[in-house]
Coordinates of C-alpha atoms in Angstrom, one line a residue:
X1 CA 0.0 0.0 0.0
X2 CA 3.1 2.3 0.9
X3 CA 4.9 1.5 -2.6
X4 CA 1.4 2.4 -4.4
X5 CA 0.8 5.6 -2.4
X6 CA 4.7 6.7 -3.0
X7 CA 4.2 6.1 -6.7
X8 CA 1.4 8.1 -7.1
X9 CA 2.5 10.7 -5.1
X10 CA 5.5 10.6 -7.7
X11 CA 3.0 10.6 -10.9
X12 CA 0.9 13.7 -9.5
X13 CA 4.2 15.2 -9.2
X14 CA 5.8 14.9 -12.2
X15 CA 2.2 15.8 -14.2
X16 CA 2.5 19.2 -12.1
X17 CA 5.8 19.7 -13.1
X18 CA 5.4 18.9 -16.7
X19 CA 2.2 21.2 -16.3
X20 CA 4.4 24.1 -15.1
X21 CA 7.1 23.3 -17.9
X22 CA 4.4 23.3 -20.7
X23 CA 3.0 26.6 -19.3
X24 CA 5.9 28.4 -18.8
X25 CA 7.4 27.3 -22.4
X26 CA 3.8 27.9 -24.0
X27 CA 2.9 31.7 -22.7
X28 CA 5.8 33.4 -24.1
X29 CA 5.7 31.4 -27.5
X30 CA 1.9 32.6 -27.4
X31 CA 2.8 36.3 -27.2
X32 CA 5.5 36.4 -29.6
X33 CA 2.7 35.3 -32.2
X34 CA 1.1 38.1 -31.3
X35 CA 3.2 40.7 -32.9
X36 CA 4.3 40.6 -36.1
X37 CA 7.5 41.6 -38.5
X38 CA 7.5 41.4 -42.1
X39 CA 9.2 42.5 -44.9
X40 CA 8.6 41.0 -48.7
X41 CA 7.3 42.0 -51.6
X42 CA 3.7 42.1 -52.4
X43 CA 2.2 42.0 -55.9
X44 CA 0.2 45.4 -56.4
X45 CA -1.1 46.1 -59.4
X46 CA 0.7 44.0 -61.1
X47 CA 4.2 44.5 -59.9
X48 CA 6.7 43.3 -56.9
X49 CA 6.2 46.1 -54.2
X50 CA 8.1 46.4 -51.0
X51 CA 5.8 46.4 -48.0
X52 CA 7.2 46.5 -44.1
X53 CA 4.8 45.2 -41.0
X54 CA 5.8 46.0 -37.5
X55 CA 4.0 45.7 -34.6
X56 CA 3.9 44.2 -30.7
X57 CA 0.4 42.9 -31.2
X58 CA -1.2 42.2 -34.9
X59 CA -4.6 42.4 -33.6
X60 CA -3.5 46.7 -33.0
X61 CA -5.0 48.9 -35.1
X62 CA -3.4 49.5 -38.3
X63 CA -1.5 52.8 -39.4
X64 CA -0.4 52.9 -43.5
X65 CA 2.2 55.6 -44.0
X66 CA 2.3 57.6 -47.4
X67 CA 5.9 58.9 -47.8
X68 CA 6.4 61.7 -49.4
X69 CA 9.0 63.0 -52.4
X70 CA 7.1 61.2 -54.2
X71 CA 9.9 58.9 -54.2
X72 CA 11.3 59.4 -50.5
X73 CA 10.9 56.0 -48.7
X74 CA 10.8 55.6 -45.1
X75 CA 11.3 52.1 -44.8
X76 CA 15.1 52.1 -45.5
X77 CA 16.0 54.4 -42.3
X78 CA 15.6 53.1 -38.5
X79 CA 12.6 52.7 -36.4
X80 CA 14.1 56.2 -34.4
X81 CA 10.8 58.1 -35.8
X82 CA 8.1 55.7 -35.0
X83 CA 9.4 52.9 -33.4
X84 CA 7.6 53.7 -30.1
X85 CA 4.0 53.4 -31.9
X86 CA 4.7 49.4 -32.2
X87 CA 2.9 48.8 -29.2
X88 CA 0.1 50.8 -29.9
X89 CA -0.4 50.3 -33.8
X90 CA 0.7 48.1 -36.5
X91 CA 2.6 50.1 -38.9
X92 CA 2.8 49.4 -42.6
X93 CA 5.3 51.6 -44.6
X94 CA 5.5 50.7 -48.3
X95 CA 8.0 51.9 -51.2
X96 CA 5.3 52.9 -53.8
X97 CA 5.6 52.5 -57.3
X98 CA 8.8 54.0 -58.7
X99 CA 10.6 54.6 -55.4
X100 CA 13.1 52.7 -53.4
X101 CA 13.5 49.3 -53.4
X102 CA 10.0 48.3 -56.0
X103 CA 11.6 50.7 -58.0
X104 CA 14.7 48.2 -57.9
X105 CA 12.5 45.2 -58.3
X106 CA 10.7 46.1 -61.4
X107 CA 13.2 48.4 -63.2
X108 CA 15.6 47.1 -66.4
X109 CA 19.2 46.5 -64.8
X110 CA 19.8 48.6 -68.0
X111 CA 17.6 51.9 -68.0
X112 CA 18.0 55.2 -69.1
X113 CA 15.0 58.3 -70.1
X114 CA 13.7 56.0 -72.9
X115 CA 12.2 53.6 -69.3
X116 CA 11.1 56.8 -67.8
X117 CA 9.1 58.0 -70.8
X118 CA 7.5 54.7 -71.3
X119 CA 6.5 54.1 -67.9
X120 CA 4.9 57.0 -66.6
X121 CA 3.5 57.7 -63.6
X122 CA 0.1 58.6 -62.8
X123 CA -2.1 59.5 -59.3
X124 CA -5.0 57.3 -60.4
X125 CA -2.9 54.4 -60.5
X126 CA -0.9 54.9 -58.1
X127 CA -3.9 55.6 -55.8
X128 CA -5.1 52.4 -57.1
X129 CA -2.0 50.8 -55.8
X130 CA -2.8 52.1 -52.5
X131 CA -5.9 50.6 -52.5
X132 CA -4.8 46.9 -53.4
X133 CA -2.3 47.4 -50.8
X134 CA -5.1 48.5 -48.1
X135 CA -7.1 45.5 -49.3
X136 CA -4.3 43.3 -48.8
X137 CA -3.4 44.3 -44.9
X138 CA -7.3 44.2 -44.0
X139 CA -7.4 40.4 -45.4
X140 CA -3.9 39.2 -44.4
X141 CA -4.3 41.2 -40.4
X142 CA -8.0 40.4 -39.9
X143 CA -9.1 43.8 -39.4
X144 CA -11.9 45.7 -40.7
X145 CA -10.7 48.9 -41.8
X146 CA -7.1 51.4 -41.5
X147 CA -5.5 54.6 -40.8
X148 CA -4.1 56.6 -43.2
X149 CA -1.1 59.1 -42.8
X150 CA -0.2 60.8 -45.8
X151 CA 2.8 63.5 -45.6
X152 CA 3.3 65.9 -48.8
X153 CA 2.9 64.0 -52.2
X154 CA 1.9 60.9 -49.0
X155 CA -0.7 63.4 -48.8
X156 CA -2.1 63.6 -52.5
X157 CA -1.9 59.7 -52.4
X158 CA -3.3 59.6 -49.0
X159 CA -6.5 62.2 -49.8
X160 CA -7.3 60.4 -53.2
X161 CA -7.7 57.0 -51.5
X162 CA -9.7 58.1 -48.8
X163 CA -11.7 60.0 -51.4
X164 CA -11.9 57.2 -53.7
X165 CA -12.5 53.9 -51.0
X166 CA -13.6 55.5 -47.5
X167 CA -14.7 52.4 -46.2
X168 CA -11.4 50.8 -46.3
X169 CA -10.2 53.8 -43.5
X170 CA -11.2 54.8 -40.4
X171 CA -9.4 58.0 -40.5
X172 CA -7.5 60.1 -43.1
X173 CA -4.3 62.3 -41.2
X174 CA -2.7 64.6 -43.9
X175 CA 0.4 66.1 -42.7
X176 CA 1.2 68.9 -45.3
X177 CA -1.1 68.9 -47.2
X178 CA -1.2 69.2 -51.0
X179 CA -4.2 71.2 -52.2
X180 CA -3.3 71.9 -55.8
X181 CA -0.2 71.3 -57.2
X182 CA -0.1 74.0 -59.4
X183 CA -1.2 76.6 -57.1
X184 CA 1.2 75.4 -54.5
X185 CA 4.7 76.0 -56.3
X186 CA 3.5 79.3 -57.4
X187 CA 2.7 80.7 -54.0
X188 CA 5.8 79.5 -52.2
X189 CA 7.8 81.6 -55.2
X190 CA 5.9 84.3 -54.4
X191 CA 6.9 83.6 -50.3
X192 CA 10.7 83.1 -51.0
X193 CA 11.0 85.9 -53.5
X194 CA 9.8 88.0 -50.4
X195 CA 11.7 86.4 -48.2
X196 CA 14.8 86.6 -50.1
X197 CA 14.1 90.4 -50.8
X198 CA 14.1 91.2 -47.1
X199 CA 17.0 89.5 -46.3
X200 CA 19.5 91.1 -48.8
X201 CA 19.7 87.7 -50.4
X202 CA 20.9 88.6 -53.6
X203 CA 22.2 84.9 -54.9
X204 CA 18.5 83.8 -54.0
X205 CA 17.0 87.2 -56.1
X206 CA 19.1 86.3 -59.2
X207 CA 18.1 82.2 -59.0
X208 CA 14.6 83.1 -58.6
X209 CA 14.2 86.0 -61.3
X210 CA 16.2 83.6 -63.7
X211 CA 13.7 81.2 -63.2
X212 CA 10.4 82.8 -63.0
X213 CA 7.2 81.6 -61.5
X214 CA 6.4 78.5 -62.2
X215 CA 5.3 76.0 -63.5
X216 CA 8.3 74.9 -65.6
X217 CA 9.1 72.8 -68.4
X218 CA 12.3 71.6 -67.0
X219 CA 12.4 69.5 -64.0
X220 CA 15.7 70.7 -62.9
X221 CA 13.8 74.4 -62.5
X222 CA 11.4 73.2 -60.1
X223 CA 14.5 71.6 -58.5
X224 CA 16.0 74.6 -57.8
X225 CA 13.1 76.2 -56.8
X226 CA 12.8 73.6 -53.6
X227 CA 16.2 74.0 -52.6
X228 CA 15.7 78.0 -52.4
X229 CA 12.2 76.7 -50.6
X230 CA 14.5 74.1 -48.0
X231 CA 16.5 76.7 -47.2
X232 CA 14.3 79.0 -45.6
X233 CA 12.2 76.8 -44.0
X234 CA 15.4 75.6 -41.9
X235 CA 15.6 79.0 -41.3
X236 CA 12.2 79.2 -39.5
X237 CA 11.9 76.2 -38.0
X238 CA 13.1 73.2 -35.3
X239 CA 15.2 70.9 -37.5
X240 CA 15.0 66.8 -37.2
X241 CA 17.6 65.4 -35.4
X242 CA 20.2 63.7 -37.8
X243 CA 19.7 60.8 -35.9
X244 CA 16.0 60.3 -37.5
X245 CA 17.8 59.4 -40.8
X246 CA 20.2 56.9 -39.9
X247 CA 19.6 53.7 -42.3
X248 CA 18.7 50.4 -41.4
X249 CA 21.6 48.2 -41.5
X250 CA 20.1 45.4 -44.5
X251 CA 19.2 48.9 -46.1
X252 CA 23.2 50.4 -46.2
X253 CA 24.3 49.4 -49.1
X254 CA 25.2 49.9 -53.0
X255 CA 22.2 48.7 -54.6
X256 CA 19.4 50.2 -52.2
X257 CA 21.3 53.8 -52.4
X258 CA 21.1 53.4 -56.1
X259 CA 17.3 52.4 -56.1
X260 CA 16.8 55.0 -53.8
X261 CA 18.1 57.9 -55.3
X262 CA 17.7 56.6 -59.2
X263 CA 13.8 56.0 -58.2
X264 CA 13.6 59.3 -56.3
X265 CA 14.7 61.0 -59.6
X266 CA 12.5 58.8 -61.4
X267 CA 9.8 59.7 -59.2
X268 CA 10.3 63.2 -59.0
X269 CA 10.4 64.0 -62.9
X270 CA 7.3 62.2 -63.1
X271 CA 5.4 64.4 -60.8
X272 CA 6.9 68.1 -62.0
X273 CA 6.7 67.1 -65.1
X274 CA 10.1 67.3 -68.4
X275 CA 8.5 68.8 -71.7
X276 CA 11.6 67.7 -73.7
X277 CA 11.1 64.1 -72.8
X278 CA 7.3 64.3 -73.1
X279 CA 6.6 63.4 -69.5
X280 CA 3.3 65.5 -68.2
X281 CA 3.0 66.7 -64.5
X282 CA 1.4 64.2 -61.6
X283 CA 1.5 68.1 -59.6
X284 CA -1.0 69.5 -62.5
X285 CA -3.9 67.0 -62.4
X286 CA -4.0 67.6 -58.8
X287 CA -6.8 70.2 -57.4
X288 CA -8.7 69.1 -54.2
X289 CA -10.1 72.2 -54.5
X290 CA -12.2 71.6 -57.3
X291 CA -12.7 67.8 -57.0
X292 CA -11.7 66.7 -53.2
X293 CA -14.2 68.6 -50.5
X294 CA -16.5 65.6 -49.6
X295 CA -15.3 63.1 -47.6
X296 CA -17.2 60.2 -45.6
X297 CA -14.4 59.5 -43.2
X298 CA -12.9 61.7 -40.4
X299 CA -10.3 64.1 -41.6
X300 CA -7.2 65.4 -39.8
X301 CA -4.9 68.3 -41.3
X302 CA -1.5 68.6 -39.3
X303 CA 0.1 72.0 -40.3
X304 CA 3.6 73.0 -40.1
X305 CA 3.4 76.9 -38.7
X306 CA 6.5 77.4 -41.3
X307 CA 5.7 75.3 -43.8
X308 CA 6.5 77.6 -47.6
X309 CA 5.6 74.8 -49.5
X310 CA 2.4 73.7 -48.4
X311 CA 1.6 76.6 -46.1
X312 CA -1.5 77.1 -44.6
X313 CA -2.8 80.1 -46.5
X314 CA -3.7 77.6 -48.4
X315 CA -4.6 74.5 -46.3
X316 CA -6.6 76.4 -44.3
X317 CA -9.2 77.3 -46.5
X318 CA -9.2 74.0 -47.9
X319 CA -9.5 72.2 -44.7
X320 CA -12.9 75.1 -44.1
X321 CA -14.5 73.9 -47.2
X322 CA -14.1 70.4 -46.8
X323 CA -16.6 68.5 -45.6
X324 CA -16.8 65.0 -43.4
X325 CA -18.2 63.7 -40.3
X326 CA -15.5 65.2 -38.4
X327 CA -12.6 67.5 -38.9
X328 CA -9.7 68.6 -37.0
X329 CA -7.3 71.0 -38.1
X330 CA -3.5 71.6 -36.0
X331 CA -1.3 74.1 -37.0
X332 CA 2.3 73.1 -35.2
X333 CA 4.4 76.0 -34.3
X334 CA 8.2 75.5 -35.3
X335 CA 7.5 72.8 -38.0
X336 CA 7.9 73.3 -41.5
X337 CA 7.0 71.0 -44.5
X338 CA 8.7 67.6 -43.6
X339 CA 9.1 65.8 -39.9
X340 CA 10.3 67.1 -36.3
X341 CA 9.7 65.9 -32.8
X342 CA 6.5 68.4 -32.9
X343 CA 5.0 67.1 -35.9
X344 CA 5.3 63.7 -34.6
X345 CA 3.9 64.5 -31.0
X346 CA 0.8 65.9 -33.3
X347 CA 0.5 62.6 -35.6
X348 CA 0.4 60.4 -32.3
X349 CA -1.8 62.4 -30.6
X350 CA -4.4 62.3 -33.4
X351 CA -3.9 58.4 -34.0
X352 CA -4.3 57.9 -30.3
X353 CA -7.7 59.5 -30.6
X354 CA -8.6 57.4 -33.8
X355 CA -7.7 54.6 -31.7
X356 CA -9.7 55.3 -28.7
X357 CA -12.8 55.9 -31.3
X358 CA -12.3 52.4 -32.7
X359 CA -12.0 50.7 -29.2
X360 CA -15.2 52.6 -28.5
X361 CA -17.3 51.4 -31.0
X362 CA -16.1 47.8 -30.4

């Protein structure tokens, strides 16, 4: 009777201890499942694009950055900017069409203007791109709908889709905004000519009476334009730190530089426009203006204080006119057109309360 009672007091044991083993092996396997991290290309619209998934929890509400440029992809650099979000959101950042590494994938090893003429770029399909791509994360993540932050040309991308499939989103954020791309570049030559007149800036004067206003048939003029436009924003305004744009270690390298910067030139020409090659403006078909006032989704302008190129003399009455089931509009002292500390304080803050919304109506 003792042996039976000793061997089942050394069966119960060892169950409990395998119990414990299994438990303590199985929780953190569980969680790590939770969160995800990807990076692979995707087939949008027809082609290999270059999508990134982060976050500590998959089941988070999901954020899609629009980069600006276009052509200026945010996947290549650290997660400095954003990295924090990860255990509130799943963030998706995606090299569009033409830019960064699906620029790589899909372009000739041999290419010269003859590609860039024969493969232009347009917003409706890149918009369309967009679209597939929300599709895509909704199906793949289980969740019902997305956040959209579009910054700059992010921001034409980021409007049109919300504008064209507002129940794929939950919210639109556009962080300088583009309201017409025409109307834009002539305005902020207007501001710097100013600018550069009451500051003695005489190399400034001369580059921008050479150049007139714009728009220009030479994509190496509207070039020049920005850089006069760069330089007095960092005049006016609280800079990034450098450490923001410090690449990702599998991004440092020979090829991705080259894909970055030949699809950033690839990009840009195709949205000022090149009348000798025959390439028409993406920057001229745009006018929200006219044909981008009613939306059926929440809407969020963030506004850079000293932003010349997309300033809020003109944001501002767009954001009045539009209409949707609720607006917001922030203007952000000591930010200009791109990123700081400020802007992104601004962006969280809004996606927080996008967040709390969709826990709400859970």
């Amino acid at each position: 009777m003792q042996y039976h009672l000793n061997r089942s007091k050394i069966t119960f044991t060892k169950v409990i201890q395998i119990t414990l083993f299994i438990f303590f092996i199985t929780v953190p396997t569980f969680a790590k499942t939770k969160s995800i991290h990807q990076e692979k290309f995707v087939r949008i619209g027809g082609v290999e694009q270059w999508v990134t998934i982060h976050g500590a929890d998959s089941t988070k509400p999901i954020i899609l950055f629009l980069h600006g440029g276009p052509g200026s992809v945010m996947s290549a650099y650290d997660n400095t900017i954003y990295g924090a979000w990860e255990k509130d959101f799943v963030l998706v950042s995606w090299d569009q069409r033409g830019a960064g590494r699906t620029f790589g994938k899909n372009v000739p090893e041999q290419h010269d203007e003859e590609y860039w003429i024969n493969n232009p770029l347009t917003v409706d399909q890149m918009a369309a791109d967009g679209i597939e791509l929300s599709e895509y994360l909704i199906k793949q993540l289980r969740q019902p709908k997305i956040t959209l932050i579009g910054t700059s040309w992010g921001s034409v991308l980021g409007a049109t889709m919300a504008l064209k499939k507002p129940d794929l989103f939950y919210a639109y954020i556009g962080h300088s905004q583009v309201t017409n791309g025409t109307e834009t570049l002539v305005h902020a030559y207007h501001t710097v000519y100013k600018l550069a007149q009451k500051a003695n800036d005489n190399e400034s004067i001369n580059k921008l009476t050479i150049l007139g206003v714009p728009p220009y048939d030479d994509a190496k003029n509207t070039g020049q334009l920005f850089r006069v436009i760069k330089k007095y924003e960092r005049e006016n305004s609280v800079p990034a730190p450098n450490t923001w744009w410090k690449l990702a270690p599998a991004y440092d390298n020979e090829t991705d530089a080259r894909n970055r910067e030949d699809g950033d030139d690839y990009s840009f020409i195709n949205y000022v426009g090149h009348k000798k090659l025959g390439i028409k403006a993406m920057s001229a078909t745009v006018d929200f203006m006219k044909n981008g006032l009613s939306f059926q989704l929440p809407v969020y302008i963030i506004q850079g204080e000293a932003d010349i190129l997309t300033p809020q003399e003109l944001t501002k009455p767009y954001f009045d006119k539009l209409k949707a089931p609720h607006k917001e509009y922030f203007l952000v002292s000591g930010a200009a057109h791109g990123h700081n500390q400020s802007i992104i304080d601004v962006q969280y803050k809004v996606a927080k309360a996008c967040l709390a919304c969709v826990q709400k109506k859970k």
